Amino acid sequence: MCIRWFSAIVFALLALASSLRAQETHLVAYAGFAGFQAPVWAPKDLGLFSKYGFNGDVVLVPGSVRQIQAIVGGSIHFAQADAATAVN
């Protein structure tokens, strides 16, 4: 009787266990060093990305057009670009 309960508990634990995956690294692009782009690179410098569990790297991609092309191509995940460039 005890072996059946133990076997049932072990089977339930193995059946309900989820697989573990590595945390994905997200690339965040910015176009320059102007002050209005500080919300992109300041959290990385202050350590806020790692504090809140966001595994991200900040990369410099000059020009909004190149940023949109990189997003469409899948090279980067987030970008700070103007809306007109994204629409055109």
mmCIF file with all atom_site columns, C-alpha atoms in Angstrom, residues 37-79:
data_model
loop_
_atom_site.group_PDB
_atom_site.id
_atom_site.type_symbol
_atom_site.label_atom_id
_atom_site.label_alt_id
_atom_site.label_comp_id
_atom_site.label_asym_id
_atom_site.label_entity_id
_atom_site.label_seq_id
_atom_site.pdbx_PDB_ins_code
_atom_site.Cartn_x
_atom_site.Cartn_y
_atom_site.Cartn_z
_atom_site.occupancy
_atom_site.B_iso_or_equiv
_atom_site.pdbx_formal_charge
_atom_site.auth_seq_id
_atom_site.auth_comp_id
_atom_site.auth_asym_id
_atom_site.auth_atom_id
_atom_site.pdbx_PDB_model_num
ATOM 1  C CA . GLN A 1 37 ? 17.103 58.558 -25.611 1.00 0.00 ? 37 GLN A CA 1
ATOM 2  C CA . ALA A 1 38 ? 18.103 58.163 -21.978 1.00 0.00 ? 38 ALA A CA 1
ATOM 3  C CA . PRO A 1 39 ? 15.118 55.885 -21.190 1.00 0.00 ? 39 PRO A CA 1
ATOM 4  C CA . VAL A 1 40 ? 16.792 53.245 -23.351 1.00 0.00 ? 40 VAL A CA 1
ATOM 5  C CA . TRP A 1 41 ? 20.360 53.180 -22.050 1.00 0.00 ? 41 TRP A CA 1
ATOM 6  C CA . ALA A 1 42 ? 19.940 54.600 -18.528 1.00 0.00 ? 42 ALA A CA 1
ATOM 7  C CA . PRO A 1 43 ? 18.171 51.505 -17.109 1.00 0.00 ? 43 PRO A CA 1
ATOM 8  C CA . LYS A 1 44 ? 21.012 49.329 -18.390 1.00 0.00 ? 44 LYS A CA 1
ATOM 9  C CA . ASP A 1 45 ? 23.629 51.569 -16.757 1.00 0.00 ? 45 ASP A CA 1
ATOM 10 C CA . LEU A 1 46 ? 21.663 51.752 -13.496 1.00 0.00 ? 46 LEU A CA 1
ATOM 11 C CA . GLY A 1 47 ? 21.153 47.991 -13.379 1.00 0.00 ? 47 GLY A CA 1
ATOM 12 C CA . LEU A 1 48 ? 17.356 48.187 -13.585 1.00 0.00 ? 48 LEU A CA 1
ATOM 13 C CA . PHE A 1 49 ? 17.143 45.550 -16.315 1.00 0.00 ? 49 PHE A CA 1
ATOM 14 C CA . SER A 1 50 ? 18.718 42.889 -14.128 1.00 0.00 ? 50 SER A CA 1
ATOM 15 C CA . LYS A 1 51 ? 16.895 44.113 -11.015 1.00 0.00 ? 51 LYS A CA 1
ATOM 16 C CA . TYR A 1 52 ? 13.508 43.448 -12.604 1.00 0.00 ? 52 TYR A CA 1
ATOM 17 C CA . GLY A 1 53 ? 14.481 40.249 -14.419 1.00 0.00 ? 53 GLY A CA 1
ATOM 18 C CA . PHE A 1 54 ? 14.854 41.658 -17.924 1.00 0.00 ? 54 PHE A CA 1
ATOM 19 C CA . ASN A 1 55 ? 17.854 40.134 -19.669 1.00 0.00 ? 55 ASN A CA 1
ATOM 20 C CA . GLY A 1 56 ? 18.571 42.832 -22.225 1.00 0.00 ? 56 GLY A CA 1
ATOM 21 C CA . ASP A 1 57 ? 21.516 44.320 -24.052 1.00 0.00 ? 57 ASP A CA 1
ATOM 22 C CA . VAL A 1 58 ? 21.495 47.859 -25.400 1.00 0.00 ? 58 VAL A CA 1
ATOM 23 C CA . VAL A 1 59 ? 22.970 48.347 -28.875 1.00 0.00 ? 59 VAL A CA 1
ATOM 24 C CA . LEU A 1 60 ? 23.593 51.472 -30.927 1.00 0.00 ? 60 LEU A CA 1
ATOM 25 C CA . VAL A 1 61 ? 21.848 51.345 -34.312 1.00 0.00 ? 61 VAL A CA 1
ATOM 26 C CA . PRO A 1 62 ? 22.184 54.753 -35.997 1.00 0.00 ? 62 PRO A CA 1
ATOM 27 C CA . GLY A 1 63 ? 19.039 55.898 -37.760 1.00 0.00 ? 63 GLY A CA 1
ATOM 28 C CA . SER A 1 64 ? 15.409 54.984 -37.266 1.00 0.00 ? 64 SER A CA 1
ATOM 29 C CA . VAL A 1 65 ? 15.180 53.398 -40.714 1.00 0.00 ? 65 VAL A CA 1
ATOM 30 C CA . ARG A 1 66 ? 17.923 50.909 -39.826 1.00 0.00 ? 66 ARG A CA 1
ATOM 31 C CA . GLN A 1 67 ? 16.206 50.189 -36.521 1.00 0.00 ? 67 GLN A CA 1
ATOM 32 C CA . ILE A 1 68 ? 12.908 49.357 -38.236 1.00 0.00 ? 68 ILE A CA 1
ATOM 33 C CA . GLN A 1 69 ? 14.755 47.171 -40.754 1.00 0.00 ? 69 GLN A CA 1
ATOM 34 C CA . ALA A 1 70 ? 16.474 45.343 -37.901 1.00 0.00 ? 70 ALA A CA 1
ATOM 35 C CA . ILE A 1 71 ? 13.149 44.772 -36.118 1.00 0.00 ? 71 ILE A CA 1
ATOM 36 C CA . VAL A 1 72 ? 11.522 43.429 -39.277 1.00 0.00 ? 72 VAL A CA 1
ATOM 37 C CA . GLY A 1 73 ? 14.554 41.219 -39.923 1.00 0.00 ? 73 GLY A CA 1
ATOM 38 C CA . GLY A 1 74 ? 14.504 39.891 -36.362 1.00 0.00 ? 74 GLY A CA 1
ATOM 39 C CA . SER A 1 75 ? 17.950 41.177 -35.402 1.00 0.00 ? 75 SER A CA 1
ATOM 40 C CA . ILE A 1 76 ? 16.679 43.319 -32.515 1.00 0.00 ? 76 ILE A CA 1
ATOM 41 C CA . HIS A 1 77 ? 13.596 43.073 -30.342 1.00 0.00 ? 77 HIS A CA 1
ATOM 42 C CA . PHE A 1 78 ? 12.898 46.665 -29.223 1.00 0.00 ? 78 PHE A CA 1
ATOM 43 C CA . ALA A 1 79 ? 13.848 50.058 -30.643 1.00 0.00 ? 79 ALA A CA 1
#
